[in-house]
Short mmCIF file of C-alpha atoms in Angstrom, two decimals:
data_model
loop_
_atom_site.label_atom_id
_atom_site.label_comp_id
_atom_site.label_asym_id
_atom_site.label_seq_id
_atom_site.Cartn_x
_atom_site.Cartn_y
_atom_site.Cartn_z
CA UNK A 1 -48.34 -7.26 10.35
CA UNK A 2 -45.46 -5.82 8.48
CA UNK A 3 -47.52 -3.77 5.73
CA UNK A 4 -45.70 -1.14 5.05
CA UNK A 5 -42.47 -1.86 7.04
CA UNK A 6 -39.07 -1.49 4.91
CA UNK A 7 -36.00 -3.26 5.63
CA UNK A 8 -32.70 -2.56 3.92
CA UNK A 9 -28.98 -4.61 4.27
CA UNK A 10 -25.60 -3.87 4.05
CA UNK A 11 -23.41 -7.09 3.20
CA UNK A 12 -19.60 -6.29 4.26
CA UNK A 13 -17.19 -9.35 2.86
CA UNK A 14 -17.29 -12.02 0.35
CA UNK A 15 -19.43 -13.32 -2.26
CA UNK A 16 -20.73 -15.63 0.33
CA UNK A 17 -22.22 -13.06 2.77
CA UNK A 18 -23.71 -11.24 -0.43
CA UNK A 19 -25.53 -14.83 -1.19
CA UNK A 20 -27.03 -15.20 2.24
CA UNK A 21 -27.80 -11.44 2.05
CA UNK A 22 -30.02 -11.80 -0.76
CA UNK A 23 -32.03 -15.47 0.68
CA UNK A 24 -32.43 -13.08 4.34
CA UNK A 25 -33.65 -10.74 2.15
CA UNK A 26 -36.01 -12.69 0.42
CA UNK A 27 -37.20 -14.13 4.01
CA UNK A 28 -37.95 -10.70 5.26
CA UNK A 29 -40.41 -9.96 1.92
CA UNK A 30 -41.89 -12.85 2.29
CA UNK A 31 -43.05 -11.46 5.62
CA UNK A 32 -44.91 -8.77 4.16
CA UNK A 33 -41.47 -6.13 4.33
CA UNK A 34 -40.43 -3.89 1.55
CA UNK A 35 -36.97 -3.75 0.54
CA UNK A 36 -35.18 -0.62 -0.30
CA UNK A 37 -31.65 0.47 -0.44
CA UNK A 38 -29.36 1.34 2.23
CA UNK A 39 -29.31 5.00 1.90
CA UNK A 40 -32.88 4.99 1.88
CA UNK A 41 -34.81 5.38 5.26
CA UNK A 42 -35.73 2.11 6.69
CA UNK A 43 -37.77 0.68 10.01
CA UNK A 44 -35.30 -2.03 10.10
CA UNK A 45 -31.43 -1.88 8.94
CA UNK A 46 -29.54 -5.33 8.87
CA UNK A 47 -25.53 -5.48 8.79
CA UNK A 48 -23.84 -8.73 7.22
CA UNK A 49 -21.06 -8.60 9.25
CA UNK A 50 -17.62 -10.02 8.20
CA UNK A 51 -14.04 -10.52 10.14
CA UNK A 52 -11.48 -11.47 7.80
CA UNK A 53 -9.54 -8.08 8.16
CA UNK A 54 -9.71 -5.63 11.75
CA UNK A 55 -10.73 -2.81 8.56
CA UNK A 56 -13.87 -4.71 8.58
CA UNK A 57 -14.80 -5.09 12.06
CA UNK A 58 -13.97 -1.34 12.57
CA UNK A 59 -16.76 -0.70 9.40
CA UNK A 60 -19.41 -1.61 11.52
CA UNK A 61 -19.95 1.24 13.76
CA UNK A 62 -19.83 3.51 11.14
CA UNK A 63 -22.14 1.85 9.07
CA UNK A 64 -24.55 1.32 12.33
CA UNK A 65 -24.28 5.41 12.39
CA UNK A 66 -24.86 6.21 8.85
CA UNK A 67 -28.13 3.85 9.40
CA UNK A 68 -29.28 5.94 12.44
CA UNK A 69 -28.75 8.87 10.64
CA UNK A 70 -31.28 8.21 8.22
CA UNK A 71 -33.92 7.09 10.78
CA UNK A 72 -32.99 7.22 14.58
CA UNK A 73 -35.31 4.99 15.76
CA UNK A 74 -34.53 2.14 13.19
CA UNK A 75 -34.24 -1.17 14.40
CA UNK A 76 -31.00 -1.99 13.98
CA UNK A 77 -29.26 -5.97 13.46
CA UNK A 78 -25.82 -7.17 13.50
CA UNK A 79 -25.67 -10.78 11.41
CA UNK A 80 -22.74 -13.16 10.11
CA UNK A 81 -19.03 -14.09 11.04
CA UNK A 82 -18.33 -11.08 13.35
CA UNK A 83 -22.05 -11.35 15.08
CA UNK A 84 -20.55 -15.04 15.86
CA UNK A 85 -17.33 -13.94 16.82
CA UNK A 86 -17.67 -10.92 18.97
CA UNK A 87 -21.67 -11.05 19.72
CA UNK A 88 -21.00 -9.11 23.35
CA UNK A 89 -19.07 -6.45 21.56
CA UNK A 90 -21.77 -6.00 18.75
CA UNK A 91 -24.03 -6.07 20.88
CA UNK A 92 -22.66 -3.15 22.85
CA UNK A 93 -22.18 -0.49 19.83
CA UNK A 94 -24.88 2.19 20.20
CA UNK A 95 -28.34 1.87 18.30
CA UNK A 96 -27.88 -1.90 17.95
CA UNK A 97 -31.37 -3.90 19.00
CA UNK A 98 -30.39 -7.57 17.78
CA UNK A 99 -27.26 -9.84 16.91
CA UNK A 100 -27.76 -12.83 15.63
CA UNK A 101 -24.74 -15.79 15.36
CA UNK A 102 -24.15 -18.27 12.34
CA UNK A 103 -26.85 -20.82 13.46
CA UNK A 104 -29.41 -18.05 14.19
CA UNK A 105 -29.30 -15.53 10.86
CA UNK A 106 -31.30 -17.41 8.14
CA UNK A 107 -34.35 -17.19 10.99
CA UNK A 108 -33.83 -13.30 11.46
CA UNK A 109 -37.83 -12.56 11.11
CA UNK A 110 -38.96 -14.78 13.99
CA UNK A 111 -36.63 -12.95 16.89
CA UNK A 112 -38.35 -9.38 15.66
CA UNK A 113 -41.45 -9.52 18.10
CA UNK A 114 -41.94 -5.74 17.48
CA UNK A 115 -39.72 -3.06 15.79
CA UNK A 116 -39.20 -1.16 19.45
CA UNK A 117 -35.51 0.01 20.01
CA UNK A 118 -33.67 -2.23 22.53
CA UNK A 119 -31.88 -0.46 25.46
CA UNK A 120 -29.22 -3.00 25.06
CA UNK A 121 -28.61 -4.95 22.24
CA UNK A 122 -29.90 -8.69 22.36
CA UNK A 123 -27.69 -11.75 21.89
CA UNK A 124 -28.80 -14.83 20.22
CA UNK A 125 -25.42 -17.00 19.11
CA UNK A 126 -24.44 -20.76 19.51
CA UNK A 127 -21.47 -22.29 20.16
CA UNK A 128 -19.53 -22.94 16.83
CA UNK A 129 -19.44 -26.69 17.14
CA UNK A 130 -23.36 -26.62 16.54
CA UNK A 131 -22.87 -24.86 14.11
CA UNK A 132 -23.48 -28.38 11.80
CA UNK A 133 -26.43 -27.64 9.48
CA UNK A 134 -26.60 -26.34 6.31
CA UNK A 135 -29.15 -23.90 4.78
CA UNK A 136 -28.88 -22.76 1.00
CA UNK A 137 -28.56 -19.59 -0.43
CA UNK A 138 -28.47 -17.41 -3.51
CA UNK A 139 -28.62 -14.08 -4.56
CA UNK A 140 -30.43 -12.50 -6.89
CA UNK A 141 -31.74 -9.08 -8.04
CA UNK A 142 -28.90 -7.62 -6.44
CA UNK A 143 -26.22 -7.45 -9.53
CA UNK A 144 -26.07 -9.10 -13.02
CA UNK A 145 -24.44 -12.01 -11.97
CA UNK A 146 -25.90 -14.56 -9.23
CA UNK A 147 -24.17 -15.80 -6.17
CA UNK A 148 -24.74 -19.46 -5.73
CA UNK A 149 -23.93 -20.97 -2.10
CA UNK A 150 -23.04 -24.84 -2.41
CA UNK A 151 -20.86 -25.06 0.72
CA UNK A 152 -20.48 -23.38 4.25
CA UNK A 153 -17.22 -23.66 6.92
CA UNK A 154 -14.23 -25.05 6.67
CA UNK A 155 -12.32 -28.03 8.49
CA UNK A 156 -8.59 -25.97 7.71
CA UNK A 157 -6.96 -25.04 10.58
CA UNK A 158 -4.59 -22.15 8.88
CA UNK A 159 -3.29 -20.40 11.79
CA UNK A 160 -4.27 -16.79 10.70
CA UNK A 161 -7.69 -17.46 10.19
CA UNK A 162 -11.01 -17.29 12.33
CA UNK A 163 -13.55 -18.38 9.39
CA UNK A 164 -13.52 -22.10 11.11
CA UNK A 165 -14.54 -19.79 14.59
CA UNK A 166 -17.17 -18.39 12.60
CA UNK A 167 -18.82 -20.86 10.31
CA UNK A 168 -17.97 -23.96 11.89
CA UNK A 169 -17.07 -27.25 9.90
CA UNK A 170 -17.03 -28.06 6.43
CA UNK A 171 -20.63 -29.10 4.99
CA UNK A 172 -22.08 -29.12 2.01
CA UNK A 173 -25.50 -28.36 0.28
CA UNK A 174 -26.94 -30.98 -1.23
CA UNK A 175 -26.35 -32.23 -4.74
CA UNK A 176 -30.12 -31.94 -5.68
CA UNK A 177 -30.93 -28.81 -4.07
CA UNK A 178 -27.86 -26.99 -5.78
CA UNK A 179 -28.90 -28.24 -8.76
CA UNK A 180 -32.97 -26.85 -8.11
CA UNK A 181 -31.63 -23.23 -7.46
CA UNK A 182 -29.24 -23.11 -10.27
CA UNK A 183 -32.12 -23.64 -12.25
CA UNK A 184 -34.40 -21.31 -10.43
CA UNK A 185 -31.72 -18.41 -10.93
CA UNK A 186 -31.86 -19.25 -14.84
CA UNK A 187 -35.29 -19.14 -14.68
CA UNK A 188 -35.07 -15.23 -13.46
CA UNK A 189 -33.10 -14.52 -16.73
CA UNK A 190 -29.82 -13.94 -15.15
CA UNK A 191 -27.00 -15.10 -16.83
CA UNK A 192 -24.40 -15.55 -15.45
CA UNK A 193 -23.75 -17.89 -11.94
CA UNK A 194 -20.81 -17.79 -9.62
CA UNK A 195 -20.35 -21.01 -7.17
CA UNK A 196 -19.66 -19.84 -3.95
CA UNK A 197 -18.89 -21.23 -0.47
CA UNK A 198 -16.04 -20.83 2.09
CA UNK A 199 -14.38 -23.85 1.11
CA UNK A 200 -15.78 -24.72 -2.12
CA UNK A 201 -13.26 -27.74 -3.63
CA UNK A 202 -14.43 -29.47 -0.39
CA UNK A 203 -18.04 -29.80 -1.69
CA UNK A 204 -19.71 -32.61 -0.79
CA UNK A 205 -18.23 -33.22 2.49
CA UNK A 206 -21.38 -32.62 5.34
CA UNK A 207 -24.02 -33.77 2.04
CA UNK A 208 -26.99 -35.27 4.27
CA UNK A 209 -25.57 -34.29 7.35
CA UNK A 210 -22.43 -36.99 6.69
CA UNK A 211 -18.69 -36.24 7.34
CA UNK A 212 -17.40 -38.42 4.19
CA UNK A 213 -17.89 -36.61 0.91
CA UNK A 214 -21.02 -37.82 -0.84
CA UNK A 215 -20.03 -35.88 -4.11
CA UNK A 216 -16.66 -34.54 -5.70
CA UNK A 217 -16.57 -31.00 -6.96
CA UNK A 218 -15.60 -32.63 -10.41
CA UNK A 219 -18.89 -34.36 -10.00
CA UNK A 220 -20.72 -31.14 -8.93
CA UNK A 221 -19.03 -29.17 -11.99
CA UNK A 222 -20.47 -31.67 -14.68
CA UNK A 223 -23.78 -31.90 -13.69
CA UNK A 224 -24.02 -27.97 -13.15
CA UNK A 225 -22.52 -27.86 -17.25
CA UNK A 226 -26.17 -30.23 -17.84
CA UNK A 227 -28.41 -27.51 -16.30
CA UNK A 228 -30.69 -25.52 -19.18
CA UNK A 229 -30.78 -22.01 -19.44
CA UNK A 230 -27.51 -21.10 -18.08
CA UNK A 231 -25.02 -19.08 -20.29
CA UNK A 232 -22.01 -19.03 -17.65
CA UNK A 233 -20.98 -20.56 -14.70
CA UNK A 234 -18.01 -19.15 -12.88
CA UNK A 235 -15.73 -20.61 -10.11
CA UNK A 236 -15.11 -18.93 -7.41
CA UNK A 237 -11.66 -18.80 -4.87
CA UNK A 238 -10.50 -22.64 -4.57
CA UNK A 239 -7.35 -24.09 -3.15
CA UNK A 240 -4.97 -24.82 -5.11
CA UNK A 241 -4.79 -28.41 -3.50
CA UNK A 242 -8.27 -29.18 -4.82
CA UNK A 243 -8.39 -28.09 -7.57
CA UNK A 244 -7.73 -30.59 -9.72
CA UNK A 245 -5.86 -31.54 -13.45
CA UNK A 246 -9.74 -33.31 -13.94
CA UNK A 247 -11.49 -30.14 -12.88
CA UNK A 248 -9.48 -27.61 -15.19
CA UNK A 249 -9.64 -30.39 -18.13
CA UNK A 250 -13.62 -30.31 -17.93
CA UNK A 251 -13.96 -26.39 -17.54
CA UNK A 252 -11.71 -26.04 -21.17
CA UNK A 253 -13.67 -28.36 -22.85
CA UNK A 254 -17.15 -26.44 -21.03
CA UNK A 255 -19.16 -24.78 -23.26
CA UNK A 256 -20.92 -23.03 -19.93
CA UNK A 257 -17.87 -22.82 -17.38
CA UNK A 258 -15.84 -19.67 -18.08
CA UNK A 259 -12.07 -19.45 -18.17
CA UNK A 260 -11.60 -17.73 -15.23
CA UNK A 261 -9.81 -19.05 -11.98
CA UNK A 262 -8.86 -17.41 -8.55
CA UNK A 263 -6.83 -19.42 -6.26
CA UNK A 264 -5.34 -18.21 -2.90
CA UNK A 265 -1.65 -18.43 -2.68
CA UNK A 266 -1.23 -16.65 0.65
CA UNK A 267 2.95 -16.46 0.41
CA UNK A 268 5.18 -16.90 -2.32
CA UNK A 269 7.77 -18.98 0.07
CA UNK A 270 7.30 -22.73 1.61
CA UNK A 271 8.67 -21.99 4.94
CA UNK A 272 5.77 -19.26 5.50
CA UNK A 273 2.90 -21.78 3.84
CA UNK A 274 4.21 -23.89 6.44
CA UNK A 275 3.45 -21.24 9.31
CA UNK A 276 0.42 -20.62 8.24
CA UNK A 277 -0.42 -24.43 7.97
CA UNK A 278 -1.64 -23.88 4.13
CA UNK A 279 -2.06 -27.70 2.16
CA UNK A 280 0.12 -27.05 -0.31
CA UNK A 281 3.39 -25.60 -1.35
CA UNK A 282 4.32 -23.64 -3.89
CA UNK A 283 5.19 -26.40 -6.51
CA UNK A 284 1.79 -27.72 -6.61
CA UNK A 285 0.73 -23.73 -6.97
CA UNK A 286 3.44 -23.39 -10.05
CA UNK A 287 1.81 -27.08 -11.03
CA UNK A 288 -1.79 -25.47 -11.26
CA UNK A 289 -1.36 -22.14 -12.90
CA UNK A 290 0.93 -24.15 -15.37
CA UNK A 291 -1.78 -26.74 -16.19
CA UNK A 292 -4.34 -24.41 -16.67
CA UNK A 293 -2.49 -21.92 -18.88
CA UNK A 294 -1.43 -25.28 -21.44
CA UNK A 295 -5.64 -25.98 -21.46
CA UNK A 296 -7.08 -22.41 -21.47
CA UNK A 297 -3.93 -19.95 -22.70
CA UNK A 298 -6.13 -16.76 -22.46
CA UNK A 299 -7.52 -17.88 -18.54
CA UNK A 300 -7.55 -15.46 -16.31
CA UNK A 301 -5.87 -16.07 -12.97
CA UNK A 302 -6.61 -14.36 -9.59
CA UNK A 303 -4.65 -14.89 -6.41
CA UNK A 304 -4.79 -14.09 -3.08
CA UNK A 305 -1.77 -13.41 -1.01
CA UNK A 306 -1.48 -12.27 2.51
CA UNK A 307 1.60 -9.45 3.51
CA UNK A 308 3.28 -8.80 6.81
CA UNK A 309 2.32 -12.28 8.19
CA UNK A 310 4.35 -13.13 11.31
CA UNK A 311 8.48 -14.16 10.65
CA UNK A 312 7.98 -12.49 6.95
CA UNK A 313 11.48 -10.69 6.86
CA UNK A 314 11.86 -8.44 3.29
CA UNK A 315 13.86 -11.52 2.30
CA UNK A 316 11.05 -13.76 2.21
CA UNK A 317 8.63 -10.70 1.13
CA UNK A 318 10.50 -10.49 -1.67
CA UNK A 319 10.67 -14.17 -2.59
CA UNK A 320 6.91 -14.05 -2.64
CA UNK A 321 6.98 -10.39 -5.09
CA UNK A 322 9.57 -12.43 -7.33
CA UNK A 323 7.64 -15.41 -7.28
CA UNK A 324 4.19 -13.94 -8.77
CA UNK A 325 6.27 -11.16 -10.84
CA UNK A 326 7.43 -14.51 -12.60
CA UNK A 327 3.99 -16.36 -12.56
CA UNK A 328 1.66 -16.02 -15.78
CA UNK A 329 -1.50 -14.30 -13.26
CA UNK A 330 -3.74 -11.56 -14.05
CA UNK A 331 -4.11 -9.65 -10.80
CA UNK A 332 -3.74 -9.78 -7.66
CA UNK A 333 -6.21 -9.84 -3.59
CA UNK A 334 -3.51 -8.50 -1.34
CA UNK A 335 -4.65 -8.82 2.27
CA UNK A 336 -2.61 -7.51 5.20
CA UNK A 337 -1.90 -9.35 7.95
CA UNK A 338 -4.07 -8.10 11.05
CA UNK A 339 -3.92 -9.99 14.33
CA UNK A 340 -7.12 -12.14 15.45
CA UNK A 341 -7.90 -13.38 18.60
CA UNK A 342 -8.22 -16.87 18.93
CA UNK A 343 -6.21 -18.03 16.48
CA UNK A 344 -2.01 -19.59 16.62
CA UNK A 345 -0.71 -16.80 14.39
CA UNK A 346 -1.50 -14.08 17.12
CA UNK A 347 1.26 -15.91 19.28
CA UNK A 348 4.55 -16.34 16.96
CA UNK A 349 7.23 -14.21 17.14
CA UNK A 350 8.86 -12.06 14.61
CA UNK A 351 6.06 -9.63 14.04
CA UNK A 352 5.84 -7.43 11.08
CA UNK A 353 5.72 -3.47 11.82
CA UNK A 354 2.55 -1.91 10.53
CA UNK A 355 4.31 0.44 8.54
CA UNK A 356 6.35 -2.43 6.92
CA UNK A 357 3.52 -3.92 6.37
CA UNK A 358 1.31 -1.44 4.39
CA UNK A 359 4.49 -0.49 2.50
CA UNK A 360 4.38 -4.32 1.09
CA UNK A 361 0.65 -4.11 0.68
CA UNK A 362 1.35 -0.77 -1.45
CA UNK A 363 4.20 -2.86 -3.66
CA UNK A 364 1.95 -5.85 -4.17
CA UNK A 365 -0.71 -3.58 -5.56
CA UNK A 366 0.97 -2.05 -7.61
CA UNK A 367 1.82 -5.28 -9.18
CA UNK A 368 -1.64 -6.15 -9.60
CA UNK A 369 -2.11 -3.32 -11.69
CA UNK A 370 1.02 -4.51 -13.54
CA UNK A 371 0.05 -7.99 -14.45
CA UNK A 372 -3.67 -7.05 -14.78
CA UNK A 373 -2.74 -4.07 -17.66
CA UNK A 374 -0.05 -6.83 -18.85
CA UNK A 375 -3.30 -9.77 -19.47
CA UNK A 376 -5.67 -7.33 -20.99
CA UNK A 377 -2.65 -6.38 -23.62
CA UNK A 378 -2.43 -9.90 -24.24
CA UNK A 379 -6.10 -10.32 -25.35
CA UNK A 380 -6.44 -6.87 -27.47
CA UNK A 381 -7.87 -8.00 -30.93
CA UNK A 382 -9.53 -11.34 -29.24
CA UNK A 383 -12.95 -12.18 -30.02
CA UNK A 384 -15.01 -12.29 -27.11
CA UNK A 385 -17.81 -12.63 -25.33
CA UNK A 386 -19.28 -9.35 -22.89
CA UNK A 387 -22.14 -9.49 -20.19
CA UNK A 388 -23.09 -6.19 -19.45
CA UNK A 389 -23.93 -4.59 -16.27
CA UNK A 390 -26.69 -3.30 -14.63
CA UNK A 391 -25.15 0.43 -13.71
CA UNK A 392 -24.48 3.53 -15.45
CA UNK A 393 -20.79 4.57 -14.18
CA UNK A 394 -20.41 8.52 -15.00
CA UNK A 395 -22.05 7.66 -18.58
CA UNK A 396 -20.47 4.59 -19.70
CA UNK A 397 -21.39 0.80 -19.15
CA UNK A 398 -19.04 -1.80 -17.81
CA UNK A 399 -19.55 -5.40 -18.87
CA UNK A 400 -17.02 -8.75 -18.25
CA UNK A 401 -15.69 -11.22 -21.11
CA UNK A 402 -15.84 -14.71 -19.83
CA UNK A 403 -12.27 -14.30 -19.03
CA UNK A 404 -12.91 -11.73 -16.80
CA UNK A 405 -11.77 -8.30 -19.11
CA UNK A 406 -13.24 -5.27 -17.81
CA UNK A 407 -15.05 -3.73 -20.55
CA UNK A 408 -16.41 -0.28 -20.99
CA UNK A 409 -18.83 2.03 -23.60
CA UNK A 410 -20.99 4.76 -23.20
CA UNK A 411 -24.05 4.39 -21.47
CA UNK A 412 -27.01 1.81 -23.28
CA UNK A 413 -29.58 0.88 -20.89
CA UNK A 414 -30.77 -2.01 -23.71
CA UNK A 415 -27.32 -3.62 -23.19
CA UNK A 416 -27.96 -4.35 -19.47
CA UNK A 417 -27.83 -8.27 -18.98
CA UNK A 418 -27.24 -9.12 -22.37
CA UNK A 419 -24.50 -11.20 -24.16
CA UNK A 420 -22.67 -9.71 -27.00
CA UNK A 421 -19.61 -10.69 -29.24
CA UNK A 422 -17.27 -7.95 -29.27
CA UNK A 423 -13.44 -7.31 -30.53
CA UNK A 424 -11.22 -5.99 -27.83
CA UNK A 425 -9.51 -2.90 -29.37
CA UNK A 426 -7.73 -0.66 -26.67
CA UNK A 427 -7.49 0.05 -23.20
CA UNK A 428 -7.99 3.40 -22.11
CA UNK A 429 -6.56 5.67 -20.00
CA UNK A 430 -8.79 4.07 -16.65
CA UNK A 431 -7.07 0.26 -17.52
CA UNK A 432 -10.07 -1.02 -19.07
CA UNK A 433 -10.73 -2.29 -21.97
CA UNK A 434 -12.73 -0.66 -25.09
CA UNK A 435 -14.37 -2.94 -27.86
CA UNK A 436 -16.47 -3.03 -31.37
CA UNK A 437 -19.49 -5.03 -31.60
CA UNK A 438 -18.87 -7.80 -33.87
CA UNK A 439 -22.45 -7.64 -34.85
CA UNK A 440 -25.43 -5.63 -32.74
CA UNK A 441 -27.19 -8.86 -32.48
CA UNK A 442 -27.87 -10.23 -28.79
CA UNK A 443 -26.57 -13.59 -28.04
CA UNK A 444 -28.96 -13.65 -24.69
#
């Protein structure tokens, strides 16, 4: 029926969205489409949709555009946390045929009766509170690394955020099925996997449908380590509240878990963690990124942190700057603030001026770069480990160390998804980091 048809997708967001990209993918081949890139003409172009930031609703319509351009009468879907959000106002932007909410994505292929453009866009979405059952997801052939999906929503109630709105409650895949892909993803030759998930310390909460936690992440972490074939496993974002002294004690002693954290902060200053109803202040966050440095001293450390957010006066702005100037990180996520319907932090008072706020955003950046430049000095004449990538960048070939150095040497397409030893040597004038093979020999 579909002989012949292509399909193409645009993920906007996290790693998440880029898992469940690559299974609706996979569902749409299996239906007899081919898949080609996005800037290739397609009969049907589908949008992972994301709503974290207003940037990325905005991205939509332009991206809906750019698909038209390449084939007018492409049929056109809107899918993921905006689709369940806003489906009315998706649904609405020209040349879009079909949205689909958080319940209704994973079945994409059986809503397209026909490829023939919709006058109006059609709607299927549920309400978020059946939004209770969990499908798995993975991505592969996308990138060198694999996204693995072992948890969906999230029972938080931080007052800036509309993720709960749009994925519903915390659940869990199950122990045995994460277990079955990681292994199928080794089995494809890729090397490296990255656990994934909206929520992720909270795995198995929602295992078999139940609201008690079946498993512990610890739990899920060890018997990951067991699985054959697999050269890394990385952790994705985690709060700092569940991450635990058990959990970083297990990944130094891992001979497959990399050393290589990122763990959202959101504000440097307890009375604004407060606001924002985050589970933790900043002592436990001091208490984390201490513990792991004494286990792992070359880790690498990511945070997230959020500027501009209501009742953030330069005082406090500045407590958070000071704070992670101070803290032994590697680089920085800054987000800024954006109001969000629905959600407590639209209402409080003492709102930030835009101009205020992408003035911190700029500052905060700029210390990424700091601290990031300031990590990689710190591991110049390390011994290390490098998985290339798949693309050639203007002639050169960028690859990561399991501590997450960026890494960079003129173009090799036999290097692509291997593992090499290499001695970190310099960076260069672009921050990154150039090497010397230890030996030419491929570890993987």
């Amino acid at each position: 029926m579909n002989a012949d048809k292509k399909v193409a997708f645009y993920t906007l967001g996290c790693k998440l969205n880029f898992s469940e990209t690559s299974t609706i993918a996979r569902n749409f081949v299996n239906e007899g489409f081919d898949r080609v890139e996005f800037e290739e003409k397609a009969d049907v172009y589908v949008i992972n949709t994301c709503s974290v930031t207003d940037n990325a609703d905005k991205r939509f319509k332009s991206i809906v555009k750019s698909a038209l351009k390449k084939n007018e009468e492409a049929f056109v879907i809107g899918v993921g946390c905006y689709a369940q959000l806003k489906p009315e106002e998706l649904a609405a932007v020209d040349g879009v045929d079909l949205v689909l909410g958080a319940t209704e994505k994973f079945n994409v292929t059986s809503y397209i009766n026909d490829l023939t453009k919709n006058e109006v866009g059609e709607v299927h979405s549920c309400e978020i509170e059946e939004a209770d059952s969990y499908v798995g997801a993975y991505s592969i052939g996308d990138r060198t690394r694999a996204f693995l999906k072992v948890q969906d929503g999230c029972d938080y109630k931080c007052t800036y955020c509309t993720i709960p709105l749009a994925r519903g409650i915390s659940r869990s895949d199950t122990l045995e099925n994460v277990l079955k892909n990681a292994k199928e993803i080794s089995e494809k030759g890729i090397k490296e996997i990255v656990l994934t998930g909206v929520n992720i310390g909270d795995y198995g909460k929602g295992e078999f449908g139940n609201k008690k936690h079946e498993h512990t992440f610890l739990e899920l972490v060890k018997e990951l380590d067991k699985v054959e074939g697999i050269h890394r496993l990385r952790i994705s974002s985690i709060e700092p509240n569940l991450l635990k002294d058990e959990t970083i004690d297990f990944v130094a002693n891992s001979q497959t878990f990399v050393p290589h954290f990122h763990i959202p902060l959101q504000s440097g200053n307890d009375e604004l963690l407060k606001k924002m109803k985050r589970r933790y202040l900043t002592k436990t966050y001091t208490n984390r990124v201490t513990k792991i440095k004494e286990v792992m001293p070359n880790a690498c450390i990511g945070v997230d942190v959020i500027v501009g957010f209501p009742g953030e006066t330069d005082e406090l702005f500045l407590e958070t700057y000071n704070y992670l100037n101070e803290m032994d990180i590697s680089y920085l996520h800054v987000f800024t603030y954006s109001e969000r319907p629905n959600t407590e932090a639209v209402h409080m008072d003492g709102v930030v001026p835009k101009k205020t706020r992408a003035k911190r955003s700029k500052m905060l950046r700029g210390l990424s770069v700091k601290k990031r430049r300031a990590f990689y000095e710190t591991q110049i004449g390390n011994t290390l480990t490098v998985l290339f990538e798949s693309e050639n960048k203007e002639g050169y070939i960028h690859g990561f160390t399991q501590n997450y150095v960026k890494v960079k040497t003129p173009w090799n397409p036999e290097l692509v998804n291997t593992l090499h030893t290499v001695t970190l040597t310099e960076i260069d004038e672009d921050g990154l980091v150039r090497f010397n093979f230890v030996n030419k020999e491929v570890i993987a």
